[in-house]
PDB file of C-alpha atoms in Angstrom:
ATOM      1  CA  LEU Y  29      15.417  25.685  10.409  1.00  0.00           C
ATOM      2  CA  PHE Y  30      16.603  29.262   9.854  1.00  0.00           C
ATOM      3  CA  GLY Y  31      18.394  29.711  13.187  1.00  0.00           C
ATOM      4  CA  GLU Y  32      22.094  29.652  13.822  1.00  0.00           C
ATOM      5  CA  PRO Y  33      23.750  26.244  14.281  1.00  0.00           C
ATOM      6  CA  ALA Y  34      24.056  24.975  17.842  1.00  0.00           C
ATOM      7  CA  LEU Y  35      27.254  25.879  19.633  1.00  0.00           C
ATOM      8  CA  ASP Y  36      29.829  23.093  19.617  1.00  0.00           C
ATOM      9  CA  TRP Y  37      30.973  23.220  23.237  1.00  0.00           C
ATOM     10  CA  GLU Y  38      33.933  20.926  22.577  1.00  0.00           C
ATOM     11  CA  GLU Y  39      35.384  23.652  20.353  1.00  0.00           C
ATOM     12  CA  GLN Y  40      35.026  26.434  22.930  1.00  0.00           C
ATOM     13  CA  ILE Y  41      37.648  27.887  25.243  1.00  0.00           C
ATOM     14  CA  VAL Y  42      35.859  29.908  27.924  1.00  0.00           C
ATOM     15  CA  VAL Y  43      37.623  32.465  30.124  1.00  0.00           C
ATOM     16  CA  VAL Y  44      35.855  33.217  33.415  1.00  0.00           C
ATOM     17  CA  THR Y  45      37.233  36.040  35.542  1.00  0.00           C
ATOM     18  CA  GLY Y  46      36.557  35.744  39.264  1.00  0.00           C
ATOM     19  CA  GLY Y  47      35.984  32.038  38.751  1.00  0.00           C
ATOM     20  CA  ALA Y  48      37.292  30.876  42.136  1.00  0.00           C
ATOM     21  CA  SER Y  49      34.144  31.743  44.107  1.00  0.00           C
ATOM     22  CA  GLY Y  50      30.495  32.749  43.892  1.00  0.00           C
ATOM     23  CA  ILE Y  51      28.728  32.824  40.547  1.00  0.00           C
ATOM     24  CA  GLY Y  52      32.018  32.389  38.721  1.00  0.00           C
ATOM     25  CA  GLN Y  53      32.830  29.141  40.512  1.00  0.00           C
ATOM     26  CA  VAL Y  54      29.371  27.694  39.845  1.00  0.00           C
ATOM     27  CA  LEU Y  55      29.697  28.652  36.195  1.00  0.00           C
ATOM     28  CA  VAL Y  56      33.149  27.088  35.876  1.00  0.00           C
ATOM     29  CA  GLU Y  57      31.959  23.838  37.460  1.00  0.00           C
ATOM     30  CA  THR Y  58      28.835  23.743  35.273  1.00  0.00           C
ATOM     31  CA  LEU Y  59      30.881  24.186  32.107  1.00  0.00           C
ATOM     32  CA  ALA Y  60      33.489  21.672  33.256  1.00  0.00           C
ATOM     33  CA  VAL Y  61      30.843  19.000  33.788  1.00  0.00           C
ATOM     34  CA  ARG Y  62      29.840  19.513  30.148  1.00  0.00           C
ATOM     35  CA  GLY Y  63      33.415  18.913  29.050  1.00  0.00           C
ATOM     36  CA  VAL Y  64      34.106  22.522  28.093  1.00  0.00           C
ATOM     37  CA  THR Y  65      37.659  23.873  28.237  1.00  0.00           C
ATOM     38  CA  VAL Y  66      37.585  26.587  30.906  1.00  0.00           C
ATOM     39  CA  VAL Y  67      40.219  29.098  31.961  1.00  0.00           C
ATOM     40  CA  VAL Y  68      39.848  30.638  35.426  1.00  0.00           C
ATOM     41  CA  LEU Y  69      41.358  34.045  36.136  1.00  0.00           C
ATOM     42  CA  ASP Y  70      41.346  34.955  39.816  1.00  0.00           C
ATOM     43  CA  LYS Y  71      43.616  36.270  42.559  1.00  0.00           C
ATOM     44  CA  ARG Y  72      42.923  33.056  44.446  1.00  0.00           C
ATOM     45  CA  PRO Y  73      43.927  29.637  43.136  1.00  0.00           C
ATOM     46  CA  PHE Y  74      41.164  27.447  41.754  1.00  0.00           C
ATOM     47  CA  VAL Y  75      41.674  23.768  42.550  1.00  0.00           C
ATOM     48  CA  ALA Y  76      40.424  22.002  39.415  1.00  0.00           C
ATOM     49  CA  ASP Y  77      39.167  18.420  39.454  1.00  0.00           C
ATOM     50  CA  TRP Y  78      38.857  18.408  35.671  1.00  0.00           C
ATOM     51  CA  ASP Y  79      41.584  18.051  33.065  1.00  0.00           C
ATOM     52  CA  ASP Y  80      40.084  20.772  30.874  1.00  0.00           C
ATOM     53  CA  VAL Y  81      39.995  23.456  33.575  1.00  0.00           C
ATOM     54  CA  TYR Y  82      43.049  25.719  33.757  1.00  0.00           C
ATOM     55  CA  SER Y  83      43.641  28.116  36.624  1.00  0.00           C
ATOM     56  CA  PHE Y  84      45.777  31.246  36.318  1.00  0.00           C
ATOM     57  CA  GLU Y  85      46.341  33.485  39.308  1.00  0.00           C
ATOM     58  CA  CYS Y  86      45.988  37.104  38.227  1.00  0.00           C
ATOM     59  CA  ASP Y  87      45.366  40.394  39.985  1.00  0.00           C
ATOM     60  CA  LEU Y  88      42.860  42.013  37.646  1.00  0.00           C
ATOM     61  CA  ALA Y  89      43.726  45.406  39.117  1.00  0.00           C
ATOM     62  CA  ASP Y  90      47.152  45.065  37.464  1.00  0.00           C
ATOM     63  CA  SER Y  91      47.012  45.487  33.673  1.00  0.00           C
ATOM     64  CA  ALA Y  92      50.596  44.222  33.294  1.00  0.00           C
ATOM     65  CA  GLN Y  93      49.581  40.936  34.926  1.00  0.00           C
ATOM     66  CA  ILE Y  94      46.579  40.675  32.613  1.00  0.00           C
ATOM     67  CA  ASP Y  95      48.712  41.094  29.487  1.00  0.00           C
ATOM     68  CA  LYS Y  96      51.196  38.493  30.731  1.00  0.00           C
ATOM     69  CA  VAL Y  97      48.536  35.957  31.676  1.00  0.00           C
ATOM     70  CA  VAL Y  98      46.595  36.362  28.414  1.00  0.00           C
ATOM     71  CA  ALA Y  99      49.764  35.672  26.417  1.00  0.00           C
ATOM     72  CA  GLN Y 100      50.343  32.584  28.570  1.00  0.00           C
ATOM     73  CA  ILE Y 101      46.764  31.371  27.999  1.00  0.00           C
ATOM     74  CA  GLN Y 102      47.023  31.798  24.235  1.00  0.00           C
ATOM     75  CA  LYS Y 103      50.298  29.883  24.210  1.00  0.00           C
ATOM     76  CA  GLU Y 104      49.358  27.040  26.578  1.00  0.00           C
ATOM     77  CA  VAL Y 105      45.599  26.626  26.036  1.00  0.00           C
ATOM     78  CA  GLY Y 106      44.669  28.393  22.805  1.00  0.00           C
ATOM     79  CA  HIS Y 107      42.690  31.424  21.698  1.00  0.00           C
ATOM     80  CA  PRO Y 108      39.611  31.860  23.917  1.00  0.00           C
ATOM     81  CA  THR Y 109      36.285  31.966  22.088  1.00  0.00           C
ATOM     82  CA  ILE Y 110      34.153  33.144  25.021  1.00  0.00           C
ATOM     83  CA  LEU Y 111      35.072  35.777  27.597  1.00  0.00           C
ATOM     84  CA  ILE Y 112      32.926  36.079  30.721  1.00  0.00           C
ATOM     85  CA  ASN Y 113      33.863  39.213  32.633  1.00  0.00           C
ATOM     86  CA  ASN Y 114      32.439  38.178  35.990  1.00  0.00           C
ATOM     87  CA  ALA Y 115      35.023  39.364  38.549  1.00  0.00           C
ATOM     88  CA  GLY Y 116      34.029  42.151  40.901  1.00  0.00           C
ATOM     89  CA  VAL Y 117      34.810  43.719  44.253  1.00  0.00           C
ATOM     90  CA  VAL Y 118      32.709  45.759  46.651  1.00  0.00           C
ATOM     91  CA  GLN Y 119      33.961  47.987  49.466  1.00  0.00           C
ATOM     92  CA  GLY Y 120      30.615  48.450  51.257  1.00  0.00           C
ATOM     93  CA  LYS Y 121      31.537  51.824  52.735  1.00  0.00           C
ATOM     94  CA  LEU Y 122      29.734  55.133  53.024  1.00  0.00           C
ATOM     95  CA  LEU Y 123      30.815  57.514  50.273  1.00  0.00           C
ATOM     96  CA  LEU Y 124      32.541  59.804  52.788  1.00  0.00           C
ATOM     97  CA  ASP Y 125      34.510  56.838  54.154  1.00  0.00           C
ATOM     98  CA  LEU Y 126      35.784  55.632  50.786  1.00  0.00           C
ATOM     99  CA  THR Y 127      39.498  56.207  50.315  1.00  0.00           C
ATOM    100  CA  GLU Y 128      41.085  56.952  46.969  1.00  0.00           C
ATOM    101  CA  ALA Y 129      42.602  53.451  47.091  1.00  0.00           C
ATOM    102  CA  ASP Y 130      39.142  51.927  47.652  1.00  0.00           C
ATOM    103  CA  ILE Y 131      37.644  53.726  44.656  1.00  0.00           C
ATOM    104  CA  THR Y 132      40.605  52.943  42.423  1.00  0.00           C
ATOM    105  CA  ASN Y 133      40.505  49.263  43.353  1.00  0.00           C
ATOM    106  CA  THR Y 134      36.770  49.026  42.637  1.00  0.00           C
ATOM    107  CA  PHE Y 135      37.108  50.555  39.182  1.00  0.00           C
ATOM    108  CA  ASP Y 136      40.345  48.729  38.344  1.00  0.00           C
ATOM    109  CA  VAL Y 137      38.783  45.312  38.979  1.00  0.00           C
ATOM    110  CA  ASN Y 138      35.160  45.947  37.993  1.00  0.00           C
ATOM    111  CA  VAL Y 139      35.720  48.092  34.896  1.00  0.00           C
ATOM    112  CA  ILE Y 140      39.273  48.860  33.783  1.00  0.00           C
ATOM    113  CA  ALA Y 141      40.357  45.198  33.702  1.00  0.00           C
ATOM    114  CA  GLN Y 142      37.798  44.456  31.009  1.00  0.00           C
ATOM    115  CA  PHE Y 143      39.478  46.767  28.503  1.00  0.00           C
ATOM    116  CA  PRO Y 144      42.835  44.916  28.209  1.00  0.00           C
ATOM    117  CA  LEU Y 145      40.998  41.575  28.283  1.00  0.00           C
ATOM    118  CA  ILE Y 146      38.713  42.540  25.410  1.00  0.00           C
ATOM    119  CA  LYS Y 147      41.549  44.201  23.502  1.00  0.00           C
ATOM    120  CA  ALA Y 148      43.643  41.043  23.827  1.00  0.00           C
ATOM    121  CA  LEU Y 149      40.950  38.499  22.938  1.00  0.00           C
ATOM    122  CA  LEU Y 150      38.679  40.268  20.438  1.00  0.00           C
ATOM    123  CA  PRO Y 151      41.156  40.326  17.501  1.00  0.00           C
ATOM    124  CA  ALA Y 152      41.262  36.504  17.326  1.00  0.00           C
ATOM    125  CA  MET Y 153      37.458  36.369  17.559  1.00  0.00           C
ATOM    126  CA  LEU Y 154      37.189  38.797  14.650  1.00  0.00           C
ATOM    127  CA  GLU Y 155      39.703  36.797  12.639  1.00  0.00           C
ATOM    128  CA  GLN Y 156      37.903  33.514  13.320  1.00  0.00           C
ATOM    129  CA  GLY Y 157      34.476  35.058  12.778  1.00  0.00           C
ATOM    130  CA  THR Y 158      33.065  33.731  16.018  1.00  0.00           C
ATOM    131  CA  GLY Y 159      33.066  34.586  19.701  1.00  0.00           C
ATOM    132  CA  HIS Y 160      31.054  35.790  22.658  1.00  0.00           C
ATOM    133  CA  ILE Y 161      31.792  38.477  25.243  1.00  0.00           C
ATOM    134  CA  VAL Y 162      29.670  38.425  28.407  1.00  0.00           C
ATOM    135  CA  THR Y 163      29.558  41.458  30.689  1.00  0.00           C
ATOM    136  CA  VAL Y 164      28.280  40.879  34.219  1.00  0.00           C
ATOM    137  CA  SER Y 165      26.833  44.118  35.566  1.00  0.00           C
ATOM    138  CA  SER Y 166      24.346  44.372  38.449  1.00  0.00           C
ATOM    139  CA  VAL Y 167      20.925  45.672  39.364  1.00  0.00           C
ATOM    140  CA  PHE Y 168      22.923  48.280  41.302  1.00  0.00           C
ATOM    141  CA  GLY Y 169      24.060  49.586  37.940  1.00  0.00           C
ATOM    142  CA  LEU Y 170      20.445  50.595  37.357  1.00  0.00           C
ATOM    143  CA  ALA Y 171      19.695  51.950  40.827  1.00  0.00           C
ATOM    144  CA  GLY Y 172      22.129  53.093  43.481  1.00  0.00           C
ATOM    145  CA  ALA Y 173      22.099  52.037  47.112  1.00  0.00           C
ATOM    146  CA  ALA Y 174      23.633  53.270  50.345  1.00  0.00           C
ATOM    147  CA  GLN Y 175      27.226  52.176  50.905  1.00  0.00           C
ATOM    148  CA  LEU Y 176      27.540  51.085  47.265  1.00  0.00           C
ATOM    149  CA  ALA Y 177      28.381  54.374  45.528  1.00  0.00           C
ATOM    150  CA  ASP Y 178      31.638  53.116  43.989  1.00  0.00           C
ATOM    151  CA  TYR Y 179      30.214  49.679  43.163  1.00  0.00           C
ATOM    152  CA  SER Y 180      27.033  51.106  41.625  1.00  0.00           C
ATOM    153  CA  ALA Y 181      28.995  53.600  39.535  1.00  0.00           C
ATOM    154  CA  SER Y 182      31.330  50.863  38.275  1.00  0.00           C
ATOM    155  CA  LYS Y 183      28.442  48.601  37.296  1.00  0.00           C
ATOM    156  CA  HIS Y 184      26.740  51.484  35.491  1.00  0.00           C
ATOM    157  CA  ALA Y 185      30.006  52.014  33.583  1.00  0.00           C
ATOM    158  CA  LEU Y 186      29.917  48.383  32.459  1.00  0.00           C
ATOM    159  CA  MET Y 187      26.576  48.947  30.769  1.00  0.00           C
ATOM    160  CA  GLY Y 188      28.115  51.765  28.742  1.00  0.00           C
ATOM    161  CA  LEU Y 189      31.070  49.552  27.834  1.00  0.00           C
ATOM    162  CA  HIS Y 190      28.759  46.748  26.702  1.00  0.00           C
ATOM    163  CA  GLU Y 191      26.591  49.033  24.576  1.00  0.00           C
ATOM    164  CA  SER Y 192      29.605  50.737  22.981  1.00  0.00           C
ATOM    165  CA  LEU Y 193      31.258  47.418  22.167  1.00  0.00           C
ATOM    166  CA  ARG Y 194      28.024  46.198  20.550  1.00  0.00           C
ATOM    167  CA  ALA Y 195      27.805  49.397  18.493  1.00  0.00           C
ATOM    168  CA  GLU Y 196      31.408  49.059  17.296  1.00  0.00           C
ATOM    169  CA  LEU Y 197      30.893  45.437  16.274  1.00  0.00           C
ATOM    170  CA  GLN Y 198      27.771  46.371  14.325  1.00  0.00           C
ATOM    171  CA  HIS Y 199      28.866  49.633  12.732  1.00  0.00           C
ATOM    172  CA  ARG Y 200      32.672  49.483  12.566  1.00  0.00           C
ATOM    173  CA  TYR Y 201      33.326  45.767  12.059  1.00  0.00           C
ATOM    174  CA  ASN Y 202      30.388  45.071   9.710  1.00  0.00           C
ATOM    175  CA  ASP Y 203      28.390  43.096  12.265  1.00  0.00           C
ATOM    176  CA  PRO Y 204      30.492  39.924  12.579  1.00  0.00           C
ATOM    177  CA  PRO Y 205      28.843  36.861  14.207  1.00  0.00           C
ATOM    178  CA  ILE Y 206      30.265  37.756  17.609  1.00  0.00           C
ATOM    179  CA  ARG Y 207      27.718  37.796  20.391  1.00  0.00           C
ATOM    180  CA  THR Y 208      27.648  40.164  23.350  1.00  0.00           C
ATOM    181  CA  THR Y 209      25.542  39.563  26.449  1.00  0.00           C
ATOM    182  CA  LEU Y 210      24.840  41.927  29.338  1.00  0.00           C
ATOM    183  CA  VAL Y 211      23.905  40.165  32.579  1.00  0.00           C
ATOM    184  CA  ILE Y 212      22.130  42.209  35.269  1.00  0.00           C
ATOM    185  CA  PRO Y 213      21.666  39.985  38.335  1.00  0.00           C
ATOM    186  CA  GLY Y 214      19.999  41.025  41.543  1.00  0.00           C
ATOM    187  CA  GLN Y 215      21.592  40.345  44.918  1.00  0.00           C
ATOM    188  CA  VAL Y 216      23.242  36.938  45.049  1.00  0.00           C
ATOM    189  CA  ARG Y 217      24.399  35.142  48.187  1.00  0.00           C
ATOM    190  CA  THR Y 218      28.144  35.236  47.519  1.00  0.00           C
ATOM    191  CA  PRO Y 219      31.145  36.252  49.664  1.00  0.00           C
ATOM    192  CA  LEU Y 220      31.022  39.626  47.887  1.00  0.00           C
ATOM    193  CA  PHE Y 221      27.773  40.554  49.659  1.00  0.00           C
ATOM    194  CA  ALA Y 222      28.079  38.432  52.789  1.00  0.00           C
ATOM    195  CA  SER Y 223      27.700  41.466  55.050  1.00  0.00           C
ATOM    196  CA  VAL Y 224      24.775  43.041  53.181  1.00  0.00           C
ATOM    197  CA  LYS Y 225      21.372  42.502  54.800  1.00  0.00           C
ATOM    198  CA  PRO Y 226      17.923  43.412  53.365  1.00  0.00           C
ATOM    199  CA  SER Y 227      16.618  46.664  54.838  1.00  0.00           C
ATOM    200  CA  SER Y 228      13.140  45.222  55.460  1.00  0.00           C
ATOM    201  CA  HIS Y 229      10.910  42.188  54.990  1.00  0.00           C
ATOM    202  CA  LEU Y 230       9.279  43.986  52.066  1.00  0.00           C
ATOM    203  CA  VAL Y 231      12.632  44.349  50.314  1.00  0.00           C
ATOM    204  CA  SER Y 232      13.327  40.655  50.941  1.00  0.00           C
ATOM    205  CA  PHE Y 233       9.996  39.790  49.322  1.00  0.00           C
ATOM    206  CA  ILE Y 234      10.374  42.063  46.288  1.00  0.00           C
ATOM    207  CA  ALA Y 235      14.078  41.418  45.707  1.00  0.00           C
ATOM    208  CA  PRO Y 236      15.043  38.181  47.456  1.00  0.00           C
ATOM    209  CA  ILE Y 237      18.666  37.162  47.797  1.00  0.00           C
ATOM    210  CA  VAL Y 238      19.224  34.183  45.495  1.00  0.00           C
ATOM    211  CA  GLU Y 239      21.767  31.389  45.612  1.00  0.00           C
ATOM    212  CA  PRO Y 240      24.600  31.391  43.021  1.00  0.00           C
ATOM    213  CA  HIS Y 241      23.432  28.194  41.325  1.00  0.00           C
ATOM    214  CA  ARG Y 242      20.050  29.796  40.561  1.00  0.00           C
TER     215      ARG Y 242
END
């Protein structure tokens, strides 16, 4: 009775970064089945079987590409109402083996890309008085692991970004009805972690690898 009205999915335009595989792909397909307009941003093409799914190839490590693609989305599809920052990369190397290019790529895709995306899409959300920004971090943002130093650090940074964005919306923009969600999944069986194996049967029991659809 006193809750917010249900979300009208037919009115939503959802941007999913990294939507061509893994969790992102499952999410795109789930939304598409519900008739939601979805925009996929990924380096790889997404072959859409639905009329309301739009695919834009974009290297999220390149801010110039992001700005260009966002302008194209706003012109051809409309102003997105939901942004799901899901894209991520992992190098899987020992810290001493990480090159400067490896570290830069991890942070460019996992963290830096979210800034121009939010900066480009948040103004319209504020103007319309509605919106939702979803940040996909990781359990490795809470606890580090061997051969994930760059990945863990980037996912920890996302938590700071999420909390700061929430604080700005509440205390600098007078708490508009714009939602923010921080997602902290455990290890998921996606191409990103195809080479990662549990260190023991105990680890497998306590923190099992789950399928993307779960």
